Amino acid sequence: MIGAVGIVDCMFAPVALRFRAYALELPVDTQGYVEHWLADEDMQQWIADAEREEWRIEHEEVGVALS
């Protein structure tokens, strides 16, 4: 992050979650940026809200094989 949070940072939030879900090895500076956002209070709330969701799109879940 450079300076105040901007729209680019907001657009990156789902990407940070994908990096985490797929356990990708990232360059140190990129990993630091991802970790910064995953620790963010608002991101943590978003994750908690999502985990409480009761419905799923099964074919979109990580590790689910497509037929």
XYZ file of N, CA and C in Angstrom:
201
model
N 0.846 -1.174 0.000
C 0.000 0.000 0.000
C 0.888 1.233 0.000
N 0.524 2.186 -0.816
C 1.256 3.446 -0.873
C 0.268 4.541 -0.497
N 0.449 5.137 0.678
C -0.447 6.195 1.109
C -1.788 5.653 1.584
N -2.827 6.467 1.385
C -4.169 6.111 1.834
C -4.740 4.961 1.000
N -5.701 4.270 1.587
C -6.372 3.182 0.875
C -7.111 3.772 -0.319
N -6.953 3.114 -1.465
C -7.610 3.571 -2.685
C -8.416 2.462 -3.327
N -9.023 2.770 -4.444
C -9.867 1.801 -5.142
C -9.070 0.584 -5.600
N -7.800 0.785 -5.946
C -6.979 -0.348 -6.366
C -6.826 -1.335 -5.213
N -6.640 -0.828 -4.005
C -6.543 -1.701 -2.834
C -7.841 -2.476 -2.637
N -8.964 -1.815 -2.798
C -10.268 -2.476 -2.650
C -10.465 -3.546 -3.713
N -10.027 -3.266 -4.920
C -10.169 -4.242 -6.004
C -9.241 -5.440 -5.786
N -8.169 -5.248 -5.017
C -7.219 -6.315 -4.770
C -7.698 -7.293 -3.697
N -8.659 -6.899 -2.865
C -9.113 -7.737 -1.752
C -9.480 -9.151 -2.193
N -10.299 -9.346 -3.224
C -10.612 -10.717 -3.646
C -9.379 -11.475 -4.147
N -8.433 -10.764 -4.740
C -7.207 -11.402 -5.227
C -6.394 -11.902 -4.033
N -6.301 -11.104 -2.984
C -5.578 -11.523 -1.778
C -6.203 -12.790 -1.206
N -7.515 -12.871 -1.220
C -8.192 -14.066 -0.720
C -7.911 -15.277 -1.600
N -7.820 -15.074 -2.904
C -7.486 -16.180 -3.812
C -6.063 -16.661 -3.562
N -5.136 -15.720 -3.388
C -3.756 -16.106 -3.099
C -3.726 -16.981 -1.846
N -4.506 -16.604 -0.829
C -4.559 -17.385 0.405
C -5.195 -18.750 0.155
N -6.311 -18.772 -0.554
C -7.038 -20.023 -0.790
C -6.195 -21.035 -1.565
N -5.437 -20.548 -2.532
C -4.634 -21.444 -3.366
C -3.217 -21.637 -2.830
N -2.911 -21.013 -1.694
C -1.607 -21.143 -1.032
C -0.455 -20.930 -2.016
N -0.562 -19.856 -2.789
C 0.472 -19.562 -3.777
C 1.722 -19.004 -3.116
N 2.877 -19.377 -3.644
C 4.134 -18.788 -3.192
C 4.302 -17.462 -3.922
N 4.492 -16.411 -3.147
C 4.567 -15.061 -3.706
C 5.909 -14.425 -3.370
N 6.328 -13.444 -4.169
C 7.518 -12.672 -3.804
C 7.304 -12.017 -2.431
N 8.376 -11.788 -1.719
C 8.300 -11.276 -0.348
C 7.469 -9.998 -0.255
N 7.702 -9.040 -1.141
C 6.954 -7.780 -1.058
C 5.466 -7.994 -1.330
N 5.146 -8.864 -2.263
C 3.749 -9.163 -2.560
C 3.108 -9.887 -1.396
N 3.821 -10.849 -0.803
C 3.291 -11.582 0.348
C 3.019 -10.624 1.506
N 3.896 -9.668 1.704
C 3.691 -8.671 2.756
C 2.428 -7.862 2.532
N 2.185 -7.488 1.291
C 0.976 -6.727 0.943
C -0.268 -7.572 1.201
N -0.231 -8.837 0.793
C -1.356 -9.749 1.015
C -1.608 -9.911 2.514
N -0.559 -10.154 3.272
C -0.710 -10.329 4.718
C -1.263 -9.073 5.379
N -0.819 -7.920 4.900
C -1.343 -6.648 5.423
C -2.861 -6.591 5.264
N -3.350 -6.951 4.083
C -4.793 -6.875 3.839
C -5.566 -7.977 4.536
N -5.003 -9.158 4.636
C -5.696 -10.238 5.333
C -5.833 -9.940 6.823
N -4.925 -9.126 7.374
C -4.990 -8.746 8.784
C -5.853 -7.508 9.023
N -6.242 -6.823 7.966
C -7.032 -5.601 8.079
C -8.366 -5.883 8.773
N -8.758 -5.001 9.667
C -9.993 -5.178 10.439
C -11.230 -5.320 9.556
N -11.352 -4.484 8.546
C -12.510 -4.578 7.649
C -12.485 -5.869 6.834
N -11.300 -6.281 6.401
C -11.172 -7.540 5.662
C -11.552 -8.703 6.564
N -11.100 -8.673 7.814
C -11.444 -9.727 8.761
C -12.958 -9.815 8.960
N -13.624 -8.670 9.004
C -15.082 -8.666 9.148
C -15.739 -9.250 7.902
N -15.232 -8.904 6.734
C -15.762 -9.417 5.473
C -15.621 -10.940 5.418
N -14.445 -11.442 5.844
C -14.208 -12.883 5.876
C -15.167 -13.557 6.853
N -15.320 -12.981 8.032
C -16.222 -13.558 9.043
C -17.656 -13.590 8.532
N -18.090 -12.512 7.890
C -19.448 -12.472 7.325
C -19.619 -13.561 6.264
N -18.615 -13.718 5.410
C -18.684 -14.733 4.349
C -18.726 -16.143 4.933
N -17.963 -16.377 5.981
C -17.943 -17.708 6.590
C -19.279 -18.068 7.239
N -20.074 -17.055 7.595
C -21.400 -17.307 8.172
C -22.472 -17.544 7.112
N -22.137 -17.297 5.852
C -23.098 -17.543 4.767
C -23.544 -18.991 4.787
N -24.810 -19.215 4.558
C -25.347 -20.578 4.592
C -25.406 -21.230 3.209
N -25.369 -20.473 2.140
C -25.460 -21.071 0.807
C -24.084 -21.076 0.139
N -23.912 -22.012 -0.744
C -22.654 -22.165 -1.473
C -22.954 -22.438 -2.949
N -22.034 -22.051 -3.791
C -22.047 -22.441 -5.196
C -20.978 -23.515 -5.285
N -21.401 -24.760 -5.191
C -20.470 -25.870 -5.016
C -19.352 -25.910 -6.054
N -19.677 -25.663 -7.323
C -18.621 -25.752 -8.342
C -17.615 -24.606 -8.249
N -17.885 -23.595 -7.438
C -16.950 -22.487 -7.253
C -16.040 -22.705 -6.050
N -16.300 -23.727 -5.270
C -15.489 -23.977 -4.070
C -14.111 -24.510 -4.471
N -13.098 -24.087 -3.734
C -11.727 -24.532 -3.989
C -11.647 -26.033 -3.763
N -11.024 -26.730 -4.705
C -10.816 -28.155 -4.563
C -11.955 -29.009 -5.074
N -13.004 -28.395 -5.587
C -14.133 -29.164 -6.126
C -13.864 -29.407 -7.612
N -13.843 -30.664 -7.989
C -13.582 -31.019 -9.389
C -14.776 -30.686 -10.257
N -14.526 -30.126 -11.416
C -15.588 -29.875 -12.385
C -15.818 -31.135 -13.190
N -17.053 -31.499 -13.401
C -17.378 -32.726 -14.158
C -17.150 -32.554 -15.628
